[in-house]
GROMACS .gro file of C-alpha atoms in nm:
model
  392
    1UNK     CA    1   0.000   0.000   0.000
    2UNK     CA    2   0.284   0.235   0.056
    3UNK     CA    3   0.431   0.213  -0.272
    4UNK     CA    4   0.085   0.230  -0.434
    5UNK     CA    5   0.058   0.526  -0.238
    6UNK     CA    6   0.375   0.731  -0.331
    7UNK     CA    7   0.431   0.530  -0.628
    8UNK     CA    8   0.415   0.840  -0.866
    9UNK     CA    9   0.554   1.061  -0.577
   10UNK     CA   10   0.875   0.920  -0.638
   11UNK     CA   11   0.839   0.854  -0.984
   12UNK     CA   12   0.824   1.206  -1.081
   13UNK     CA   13   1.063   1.320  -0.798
   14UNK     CA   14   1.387   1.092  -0.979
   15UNK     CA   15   1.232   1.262  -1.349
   16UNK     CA   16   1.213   1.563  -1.172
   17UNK     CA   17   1.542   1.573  -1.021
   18UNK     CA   18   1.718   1.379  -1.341
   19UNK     CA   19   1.566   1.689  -1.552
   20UNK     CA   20   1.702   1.936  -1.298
   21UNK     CA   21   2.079   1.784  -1.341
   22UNK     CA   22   2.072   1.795  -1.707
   23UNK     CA   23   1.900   2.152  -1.772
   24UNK     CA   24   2.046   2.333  -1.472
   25UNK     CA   25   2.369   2.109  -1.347
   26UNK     CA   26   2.429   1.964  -1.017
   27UNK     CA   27   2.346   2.379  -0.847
   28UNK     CA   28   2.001   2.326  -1.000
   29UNK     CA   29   1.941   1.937  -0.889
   30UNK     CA   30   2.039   2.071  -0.567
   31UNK     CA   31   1.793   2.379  -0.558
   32UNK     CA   32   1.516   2.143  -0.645
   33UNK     CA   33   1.598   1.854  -0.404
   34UNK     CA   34   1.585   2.137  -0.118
   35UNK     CA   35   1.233   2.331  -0.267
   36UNK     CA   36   1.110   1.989  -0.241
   37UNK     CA   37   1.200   1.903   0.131
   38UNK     CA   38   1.089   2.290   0.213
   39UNK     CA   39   0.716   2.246   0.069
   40UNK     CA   40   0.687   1.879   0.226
   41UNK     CA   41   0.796   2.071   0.540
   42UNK     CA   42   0.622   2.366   0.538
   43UNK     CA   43   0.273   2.143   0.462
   44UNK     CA   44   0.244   1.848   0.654
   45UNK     CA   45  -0.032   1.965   0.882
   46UNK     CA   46  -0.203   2.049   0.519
   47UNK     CA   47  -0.189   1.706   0.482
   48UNK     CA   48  -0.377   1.603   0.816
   49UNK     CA   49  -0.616   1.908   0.748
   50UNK     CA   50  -0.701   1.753   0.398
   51UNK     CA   51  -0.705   1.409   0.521
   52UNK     CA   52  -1.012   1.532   0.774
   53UNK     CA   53  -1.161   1.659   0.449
   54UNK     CA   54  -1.050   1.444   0.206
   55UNK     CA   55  -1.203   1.081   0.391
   56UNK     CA   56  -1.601   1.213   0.323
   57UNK     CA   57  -1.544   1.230  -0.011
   58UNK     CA   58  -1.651   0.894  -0.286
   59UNK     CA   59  -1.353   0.751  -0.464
   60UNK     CA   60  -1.453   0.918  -0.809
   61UNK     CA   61  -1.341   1.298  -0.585
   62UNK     CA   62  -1.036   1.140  -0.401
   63UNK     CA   63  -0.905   1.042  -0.733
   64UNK     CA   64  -1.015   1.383  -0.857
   65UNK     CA   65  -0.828   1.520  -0.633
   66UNK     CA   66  -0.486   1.339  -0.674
   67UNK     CA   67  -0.523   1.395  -1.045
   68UNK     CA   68  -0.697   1.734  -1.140
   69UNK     CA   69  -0.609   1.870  -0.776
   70UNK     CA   70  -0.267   1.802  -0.797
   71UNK     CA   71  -0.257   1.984  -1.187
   72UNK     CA   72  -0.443   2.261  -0.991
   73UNK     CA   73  -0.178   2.293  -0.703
   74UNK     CA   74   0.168   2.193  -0.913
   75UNK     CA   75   0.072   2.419  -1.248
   76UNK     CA   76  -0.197   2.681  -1.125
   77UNK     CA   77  -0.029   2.760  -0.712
   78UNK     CA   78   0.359   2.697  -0.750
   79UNK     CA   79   0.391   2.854  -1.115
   80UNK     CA   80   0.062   3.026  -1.260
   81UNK     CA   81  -0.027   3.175  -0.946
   82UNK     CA   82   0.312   3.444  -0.829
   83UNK     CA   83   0.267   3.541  -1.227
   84UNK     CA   84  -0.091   3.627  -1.198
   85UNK     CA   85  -0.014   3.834  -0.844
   86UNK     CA   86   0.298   4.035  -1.080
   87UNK     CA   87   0.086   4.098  -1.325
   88UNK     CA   88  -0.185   4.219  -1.132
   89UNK     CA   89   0.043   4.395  -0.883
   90UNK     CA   90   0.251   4.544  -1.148
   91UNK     CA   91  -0.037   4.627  -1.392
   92UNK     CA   92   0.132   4.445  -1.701
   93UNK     CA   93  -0.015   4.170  -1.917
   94UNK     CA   94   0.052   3.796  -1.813
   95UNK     CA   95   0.274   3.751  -2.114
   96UNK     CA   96   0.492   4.039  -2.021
   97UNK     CA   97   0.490   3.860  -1.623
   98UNK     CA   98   0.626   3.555  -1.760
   99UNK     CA   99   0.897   3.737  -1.968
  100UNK     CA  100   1.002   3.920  -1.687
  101UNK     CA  101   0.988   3.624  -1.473
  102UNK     CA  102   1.236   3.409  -1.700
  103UNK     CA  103   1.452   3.741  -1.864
  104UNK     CA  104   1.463   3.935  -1.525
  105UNK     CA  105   1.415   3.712  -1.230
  106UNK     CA  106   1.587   3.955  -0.956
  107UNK     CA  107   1.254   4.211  -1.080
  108UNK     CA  108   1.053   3.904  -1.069
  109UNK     CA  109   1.118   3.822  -0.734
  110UNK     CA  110   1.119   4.217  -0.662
  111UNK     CA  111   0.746   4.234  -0.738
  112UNK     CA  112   0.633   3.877  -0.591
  113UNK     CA  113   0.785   3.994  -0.247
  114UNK     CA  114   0.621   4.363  -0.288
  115UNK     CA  115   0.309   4.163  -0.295
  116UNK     CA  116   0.354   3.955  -0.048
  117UNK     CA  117   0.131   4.181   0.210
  118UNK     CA  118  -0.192   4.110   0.063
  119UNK     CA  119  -0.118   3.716  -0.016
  120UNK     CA  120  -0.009   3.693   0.326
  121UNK     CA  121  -0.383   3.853   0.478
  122UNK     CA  122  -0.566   3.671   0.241
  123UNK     CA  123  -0.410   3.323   0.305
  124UNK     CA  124  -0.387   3.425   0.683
  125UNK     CA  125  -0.740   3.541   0.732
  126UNK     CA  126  -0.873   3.230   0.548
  127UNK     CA  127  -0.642   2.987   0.754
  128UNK     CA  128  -0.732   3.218   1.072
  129UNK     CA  129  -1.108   3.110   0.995
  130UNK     CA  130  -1.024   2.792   0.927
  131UNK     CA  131  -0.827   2.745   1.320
  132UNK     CA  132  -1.153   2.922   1.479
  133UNK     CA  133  -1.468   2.762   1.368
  134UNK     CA  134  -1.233   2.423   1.435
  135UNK     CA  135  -1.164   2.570   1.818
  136UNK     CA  136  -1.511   2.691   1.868
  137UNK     CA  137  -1.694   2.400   1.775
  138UNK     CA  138  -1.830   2.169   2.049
  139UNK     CA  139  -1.629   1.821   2.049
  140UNK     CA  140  -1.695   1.500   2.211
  141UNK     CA  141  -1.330   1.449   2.220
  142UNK     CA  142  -1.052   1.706   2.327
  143UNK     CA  143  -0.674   1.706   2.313
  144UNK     CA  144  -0.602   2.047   2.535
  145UNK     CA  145  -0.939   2.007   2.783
  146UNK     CA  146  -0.878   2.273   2.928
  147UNK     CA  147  -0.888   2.547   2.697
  148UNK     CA  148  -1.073   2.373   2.446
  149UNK     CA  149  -1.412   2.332   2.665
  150UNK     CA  150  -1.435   2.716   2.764
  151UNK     CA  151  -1.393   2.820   2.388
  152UNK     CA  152  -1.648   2.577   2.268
  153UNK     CA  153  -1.896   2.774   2.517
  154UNK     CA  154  -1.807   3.055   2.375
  155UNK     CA  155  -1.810   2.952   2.056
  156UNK     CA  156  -2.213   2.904   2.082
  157UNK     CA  157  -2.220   3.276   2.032
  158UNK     CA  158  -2.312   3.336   1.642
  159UNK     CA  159  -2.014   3.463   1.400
  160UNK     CA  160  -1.788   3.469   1.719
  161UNK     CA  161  -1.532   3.342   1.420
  162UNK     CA  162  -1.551   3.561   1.198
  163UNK     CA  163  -1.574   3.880   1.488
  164UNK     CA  164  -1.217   3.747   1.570
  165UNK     CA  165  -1.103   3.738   1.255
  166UNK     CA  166  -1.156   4.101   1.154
  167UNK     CA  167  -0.993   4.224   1.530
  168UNK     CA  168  -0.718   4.031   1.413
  169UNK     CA  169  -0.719   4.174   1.078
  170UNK     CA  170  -0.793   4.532   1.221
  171UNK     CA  171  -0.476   4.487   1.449
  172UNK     CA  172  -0.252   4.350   1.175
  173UNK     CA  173  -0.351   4.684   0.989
  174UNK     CA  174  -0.333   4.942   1.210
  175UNK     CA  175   0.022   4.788   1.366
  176UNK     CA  176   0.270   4.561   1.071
  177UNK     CA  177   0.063   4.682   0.775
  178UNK     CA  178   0.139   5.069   0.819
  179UNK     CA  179   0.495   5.097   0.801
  180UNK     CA  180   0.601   4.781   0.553
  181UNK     CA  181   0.966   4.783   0.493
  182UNK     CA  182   1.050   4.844   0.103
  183UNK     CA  183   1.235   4.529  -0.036
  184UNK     CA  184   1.587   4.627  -0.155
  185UNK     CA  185   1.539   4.991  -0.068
  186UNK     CA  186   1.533   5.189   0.218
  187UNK     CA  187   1.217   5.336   0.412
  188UNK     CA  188   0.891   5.215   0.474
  189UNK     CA  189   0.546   5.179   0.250
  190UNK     CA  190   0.170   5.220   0.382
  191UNK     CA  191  -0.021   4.890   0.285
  192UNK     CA  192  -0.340   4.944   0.554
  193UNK     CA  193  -0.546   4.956   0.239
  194UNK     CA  194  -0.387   4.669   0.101
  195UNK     CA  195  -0.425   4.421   0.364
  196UNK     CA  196  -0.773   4.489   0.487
  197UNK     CA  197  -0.893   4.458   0.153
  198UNK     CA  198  -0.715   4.113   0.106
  199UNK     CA  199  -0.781   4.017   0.415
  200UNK     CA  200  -1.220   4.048   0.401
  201UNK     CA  201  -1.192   3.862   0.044
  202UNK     CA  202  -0.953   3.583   0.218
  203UNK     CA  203  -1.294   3.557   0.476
  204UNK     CA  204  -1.521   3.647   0.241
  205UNK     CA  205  -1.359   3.313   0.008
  206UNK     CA  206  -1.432   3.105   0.316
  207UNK     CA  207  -1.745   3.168   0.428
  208UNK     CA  208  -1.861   3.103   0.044
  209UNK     CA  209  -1.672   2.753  -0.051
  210UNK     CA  210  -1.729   2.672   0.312
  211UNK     CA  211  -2.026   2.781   0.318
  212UNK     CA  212  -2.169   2.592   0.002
  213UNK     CA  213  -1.973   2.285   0.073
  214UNK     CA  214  -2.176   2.253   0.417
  215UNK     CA  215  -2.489   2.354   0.302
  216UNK     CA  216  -2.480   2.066   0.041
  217UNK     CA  217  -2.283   1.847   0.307
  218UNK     CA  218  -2.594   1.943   0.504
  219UNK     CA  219  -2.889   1.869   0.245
  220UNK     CA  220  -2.736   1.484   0.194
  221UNK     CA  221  -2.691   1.384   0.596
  222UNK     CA  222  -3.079   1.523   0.621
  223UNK     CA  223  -3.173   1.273   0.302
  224UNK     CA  224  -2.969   0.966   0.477
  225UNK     CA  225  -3.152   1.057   0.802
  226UNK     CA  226  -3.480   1.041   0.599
  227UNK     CA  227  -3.388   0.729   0.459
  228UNK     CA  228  -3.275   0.552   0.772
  229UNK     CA  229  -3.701   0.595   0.852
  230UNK     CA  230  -3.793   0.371   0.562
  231UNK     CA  231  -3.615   0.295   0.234
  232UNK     CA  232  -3.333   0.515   0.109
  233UNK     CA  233  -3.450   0.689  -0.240
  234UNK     CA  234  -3.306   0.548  -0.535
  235UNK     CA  235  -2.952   0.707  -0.668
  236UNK     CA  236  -2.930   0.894  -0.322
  237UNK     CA  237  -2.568   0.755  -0.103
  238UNK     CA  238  -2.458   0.887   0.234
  239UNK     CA  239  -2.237   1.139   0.313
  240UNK     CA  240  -2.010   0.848   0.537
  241UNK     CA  241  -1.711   0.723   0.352
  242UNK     CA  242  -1.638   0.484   0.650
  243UNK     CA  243  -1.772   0.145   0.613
  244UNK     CA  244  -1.920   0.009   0.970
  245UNK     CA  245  -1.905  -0.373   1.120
  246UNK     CA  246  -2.185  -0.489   0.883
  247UNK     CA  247  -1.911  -0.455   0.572
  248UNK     CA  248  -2.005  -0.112   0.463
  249UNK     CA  249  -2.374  -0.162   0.382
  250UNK     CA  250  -2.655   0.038   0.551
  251UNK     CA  251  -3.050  -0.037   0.492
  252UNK     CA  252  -2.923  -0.260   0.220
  253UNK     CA  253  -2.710   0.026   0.017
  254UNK     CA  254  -2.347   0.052   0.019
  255UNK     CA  255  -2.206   0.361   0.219
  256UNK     CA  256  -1.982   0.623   0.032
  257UNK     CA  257  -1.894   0.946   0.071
  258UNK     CA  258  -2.033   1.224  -0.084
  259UNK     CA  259  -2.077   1.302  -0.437
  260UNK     CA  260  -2.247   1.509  -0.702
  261UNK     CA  261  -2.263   1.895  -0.593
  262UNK     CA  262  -2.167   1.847  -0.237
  263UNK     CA  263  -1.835   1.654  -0.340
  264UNK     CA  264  -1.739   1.930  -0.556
  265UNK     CA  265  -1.790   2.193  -0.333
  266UNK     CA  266  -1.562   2.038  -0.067
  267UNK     CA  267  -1.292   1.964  -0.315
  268UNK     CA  268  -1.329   2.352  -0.422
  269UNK     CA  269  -1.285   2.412  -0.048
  270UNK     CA  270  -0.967   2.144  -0.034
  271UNK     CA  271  -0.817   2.321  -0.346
  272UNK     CA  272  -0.838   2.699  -0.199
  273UNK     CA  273  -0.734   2.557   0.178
  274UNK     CA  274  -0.418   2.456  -0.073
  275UNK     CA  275  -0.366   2.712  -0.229
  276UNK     CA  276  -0.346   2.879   0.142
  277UNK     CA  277  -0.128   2.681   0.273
  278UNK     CA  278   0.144   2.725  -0.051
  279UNK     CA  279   0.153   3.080  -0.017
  280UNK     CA  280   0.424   3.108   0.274
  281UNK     CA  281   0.610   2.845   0.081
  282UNK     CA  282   0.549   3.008  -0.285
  283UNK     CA  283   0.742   3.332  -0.044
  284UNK     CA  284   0.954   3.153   0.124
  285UNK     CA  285   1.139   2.934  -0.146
  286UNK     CA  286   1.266   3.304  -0.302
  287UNK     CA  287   1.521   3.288  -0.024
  288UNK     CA  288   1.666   2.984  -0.232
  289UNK     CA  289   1.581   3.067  -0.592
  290UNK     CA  290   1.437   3.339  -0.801
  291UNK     CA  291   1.409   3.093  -1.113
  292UNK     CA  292   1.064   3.087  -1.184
  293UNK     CA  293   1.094   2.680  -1.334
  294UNK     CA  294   1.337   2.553  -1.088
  295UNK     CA  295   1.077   2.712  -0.820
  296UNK     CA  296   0.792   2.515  -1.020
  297UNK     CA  297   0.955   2.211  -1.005
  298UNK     CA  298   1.052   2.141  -0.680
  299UNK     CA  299   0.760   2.305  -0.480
  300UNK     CA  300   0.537   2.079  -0.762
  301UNK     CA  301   0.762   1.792  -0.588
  302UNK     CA  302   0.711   1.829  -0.225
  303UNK     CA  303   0.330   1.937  -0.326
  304UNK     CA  304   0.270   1.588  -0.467
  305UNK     CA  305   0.432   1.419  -0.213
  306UNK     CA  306   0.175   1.594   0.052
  307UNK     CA  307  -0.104   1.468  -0.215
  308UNK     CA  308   0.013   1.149  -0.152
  309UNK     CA  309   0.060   1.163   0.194
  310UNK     CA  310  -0.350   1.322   0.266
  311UNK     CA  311  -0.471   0.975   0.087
  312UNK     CA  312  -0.209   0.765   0.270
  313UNK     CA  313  -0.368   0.889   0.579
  314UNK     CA  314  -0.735   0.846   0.485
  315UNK     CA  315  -0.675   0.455   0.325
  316UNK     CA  316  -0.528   0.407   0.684
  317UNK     CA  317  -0.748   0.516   0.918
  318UNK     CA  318  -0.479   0.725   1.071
  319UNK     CA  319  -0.703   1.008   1.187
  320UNK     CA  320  -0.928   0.776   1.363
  321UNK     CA  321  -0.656   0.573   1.517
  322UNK     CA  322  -0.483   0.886   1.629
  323UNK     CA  323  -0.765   1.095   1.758
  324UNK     CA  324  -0.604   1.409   1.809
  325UNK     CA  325  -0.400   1.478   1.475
  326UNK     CA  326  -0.658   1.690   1.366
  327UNK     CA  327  -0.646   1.893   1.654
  328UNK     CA  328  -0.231   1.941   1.631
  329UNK     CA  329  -0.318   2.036   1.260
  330UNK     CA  330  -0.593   2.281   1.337
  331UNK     CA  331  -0.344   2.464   1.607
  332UNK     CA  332  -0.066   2.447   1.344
  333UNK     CA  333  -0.291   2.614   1.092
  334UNK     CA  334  -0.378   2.907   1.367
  335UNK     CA  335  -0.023   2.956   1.434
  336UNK     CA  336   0.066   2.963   1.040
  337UNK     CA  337  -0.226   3.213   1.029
  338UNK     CA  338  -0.080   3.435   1.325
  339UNK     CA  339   0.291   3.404   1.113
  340UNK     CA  340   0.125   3.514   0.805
  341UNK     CA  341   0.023   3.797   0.931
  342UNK     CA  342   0.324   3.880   1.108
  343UNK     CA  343   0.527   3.794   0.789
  344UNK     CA  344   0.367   4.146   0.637
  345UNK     CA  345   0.623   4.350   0.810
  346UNK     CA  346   0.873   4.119   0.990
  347UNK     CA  347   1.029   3.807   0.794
  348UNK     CA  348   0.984   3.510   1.005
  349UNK     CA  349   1.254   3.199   0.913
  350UNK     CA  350   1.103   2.929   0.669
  351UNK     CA  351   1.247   2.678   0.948
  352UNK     CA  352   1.060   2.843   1.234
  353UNK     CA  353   0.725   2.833   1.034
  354UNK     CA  354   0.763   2.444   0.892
  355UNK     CA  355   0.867   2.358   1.302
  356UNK     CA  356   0.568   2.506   1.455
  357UNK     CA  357   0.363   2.262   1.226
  358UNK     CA  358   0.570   1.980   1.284
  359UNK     CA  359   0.598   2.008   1.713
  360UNK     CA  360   0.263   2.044   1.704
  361UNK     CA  361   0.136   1.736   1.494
  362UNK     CA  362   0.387   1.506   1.663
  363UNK     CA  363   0.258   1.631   2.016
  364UNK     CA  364  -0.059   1.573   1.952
  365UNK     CA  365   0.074   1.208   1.805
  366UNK     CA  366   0.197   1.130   2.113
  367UNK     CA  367  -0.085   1.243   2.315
  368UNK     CA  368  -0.283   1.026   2.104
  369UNK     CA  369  -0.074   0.720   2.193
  370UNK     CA  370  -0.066   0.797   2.555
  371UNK     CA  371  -0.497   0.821   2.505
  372UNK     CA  372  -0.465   0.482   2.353
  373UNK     CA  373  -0.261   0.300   2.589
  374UNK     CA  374  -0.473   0.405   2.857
  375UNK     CA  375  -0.812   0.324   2.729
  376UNK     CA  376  -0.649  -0.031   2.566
  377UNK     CA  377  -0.701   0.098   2.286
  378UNK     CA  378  -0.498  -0.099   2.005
  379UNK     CA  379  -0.361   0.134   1.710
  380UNK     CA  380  -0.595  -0.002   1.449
  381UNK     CA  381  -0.934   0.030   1.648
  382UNK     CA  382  -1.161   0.418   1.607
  383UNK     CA  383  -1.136   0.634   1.884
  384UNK     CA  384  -1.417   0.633   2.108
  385UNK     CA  385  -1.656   0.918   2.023
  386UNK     CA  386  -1.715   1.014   2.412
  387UNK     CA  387  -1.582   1.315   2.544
  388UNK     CA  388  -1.219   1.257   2.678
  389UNK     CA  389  -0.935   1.487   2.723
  390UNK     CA  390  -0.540   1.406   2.681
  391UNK     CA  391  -0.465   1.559   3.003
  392UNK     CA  392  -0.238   1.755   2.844
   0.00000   0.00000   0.00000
């Protein structure tokens, strides 16, 4: 299963590198190897996060989303994406962004980084969002007890998220957005304007895609409720990807996840949560390269192997054998979020950002082991959907 799994991973990562060696020498084989390791780095808890996501969807989406998806976050976030931003930021035509990008890659990299302000609200607004409707939600099971069950009270207050989310986006612009240091040039720009306007789209794009995705995730748990009263109508399947004891049938009909509209809705939602969580790295792998290709190619790299990685976890039951991975993943995404937005004046070290994630997620592994051990609970059996706390 693990080769099936990262087959193509590493596959494309020996064509990959062997393609960096011959275009760009042993300096570019090198560049790419290291992009690669930085995005893998820099996105593991997007692969828990996705995982979460990815397990309610029908097999036709999951391989959607290792196919299309993957197209969408190699080709559209690590290469078609920072030449959209320049030519929007610099008000020239996309074909003149991609000459400047291969012909003047020092400008290139001089307009990506000017801006990197608004990328950084947008994607740190919508992760923000992401960290607070997780924290505010009422759980049966909790990894930090003791902070999580006062903020799920609170949390019963309506749009308590999204209230947060603009005091943090008010603070970010009235304190690092209005004095943003010029790259490669002394003094200081005012980009207040800037990042509250990229920072209400960044909420505004969640509450839609999230929005929708729910609403339709919604409509199809009310049919399969309606269904469990008498027979299921004809053509309709449950939103459960998980098979039970009874070898995955219900009222006579095989469970699967979700399909149709709803299915396509929450892989719009997995895509832009993606495309979130590659902007810091998209930023960050400038401090290695300014070649727009060799940047492609080894982000693309690391970005499949994180692909790979989200099914991995969702073939294995991971999240259910380790209860509290989502909830190391959801804290990793708040901190990200918190970086983001401090990465709009101050630069923060790719290394600090990618060990946040990483501390976090293997914390709440262990704590998840410890839960295990002392409810007998052997790796391969669900957690017990009762309200228990790591103690942590």
């Amino acid at each position: 299963m693990l080769f099936r799994t990262f087959g193509w991973s590493l596959a494309i990562t020996v064509v990959g590198l062997v393609f960096a060696g011959l275009v760009w020498g042993w300096t570019g084989l090198a560049v790419v190897a290291i992009l690669s390791v930085l995005e893998v780095s820099l996105s593991f808890d997007n692969a828990v996060i996705n995982a979460g996501i990815l397990r309610k969807l029908n097999a036709f989406w999951q391989r959607i989303f290792l196919t299309v998806g993957v197209l969408i976050a190699v080709f559209g976030m690590r290469l078609l994406f920072p030449i959209v931003i320049v030519a929007i930021t610099a008000k020239i035509s996309p074909v003149e962004a991609v000459r400047v990008a291969i012909d003047q890659p020092d400008r290139y990299q001089h307009l990506v980084t000017n801006a990197h302000p608004a990328i950084a609200a947008f994607g740190g607004i919508f992760l923000l969002m992401i960290f607070l409707d997780f924290i505010f939600e009422d759980r049966d099971i909790r990894w930090l007890g003791w902070l999580e069950k006062p903020l799920a009270k609170l949390g019963k207050l309506d749009m308590l998220s999204v209230v947060v989310a603009l005091i943090a986006l008010l603070v970010a612009a009235v304190t690092v957005a209005t004095a943003v240091p010029l790259d490669g040039a002394h003094g200081t720009v005012d980009k207040t304007a800037t990042v509250l306007l990229a920072g209400v789209g960044g909420m505004i794009a969640y509450l839609i895609v999230g929005g929708i995705s729910g609403y339709f995730e919604d409509q199809l748990e009310d049919e399969e409720d309606d269904g469990d009263d008498g027979e299921q109508p004809a053509g309709q399947d449950g939103p459960q990807a998980a098979a039970g004891a009874d070898g995955g049938r219900k009222n006579g009909k095989s469970m699967v996840g979700l399909a149709g509209k709803a299915a396509f809705f929450v892989f719009l939602y997995l895509e832009v949560i993606d495309a979130s969580f590659s902007f810091d790295g998209v930023i960050g792998a400038f401090a290695i390269t300014n070649q727009i290709f060799q940047m492609a190619l080894g982000l693309g790299i690391g970005a499949l192997y994180i692909r790979s990685l989200t099914v991995y976890l969702v073939r294995k039951g991971t999240l259910d054998d380790y209860v509290y991975l989502e909830h190391g993943a959801h804290y990793a995404i708040g901190a990200l979020a918190v970086i983001l937005l401090v990465t709009i004046k101050y630069e923060v070290n790719e290394v600090v950002t990618g060990l946040v994630g990483v501390v976090l997620i293997a914390a709440a592994y262990f704590s998840s082991v410890v839960r295990n051990r002392r409810h007998g609970e052997n790796s391969g059996e669900p957690g017990e959907r009762t309200e228990v706390t790591s103690g942590v």
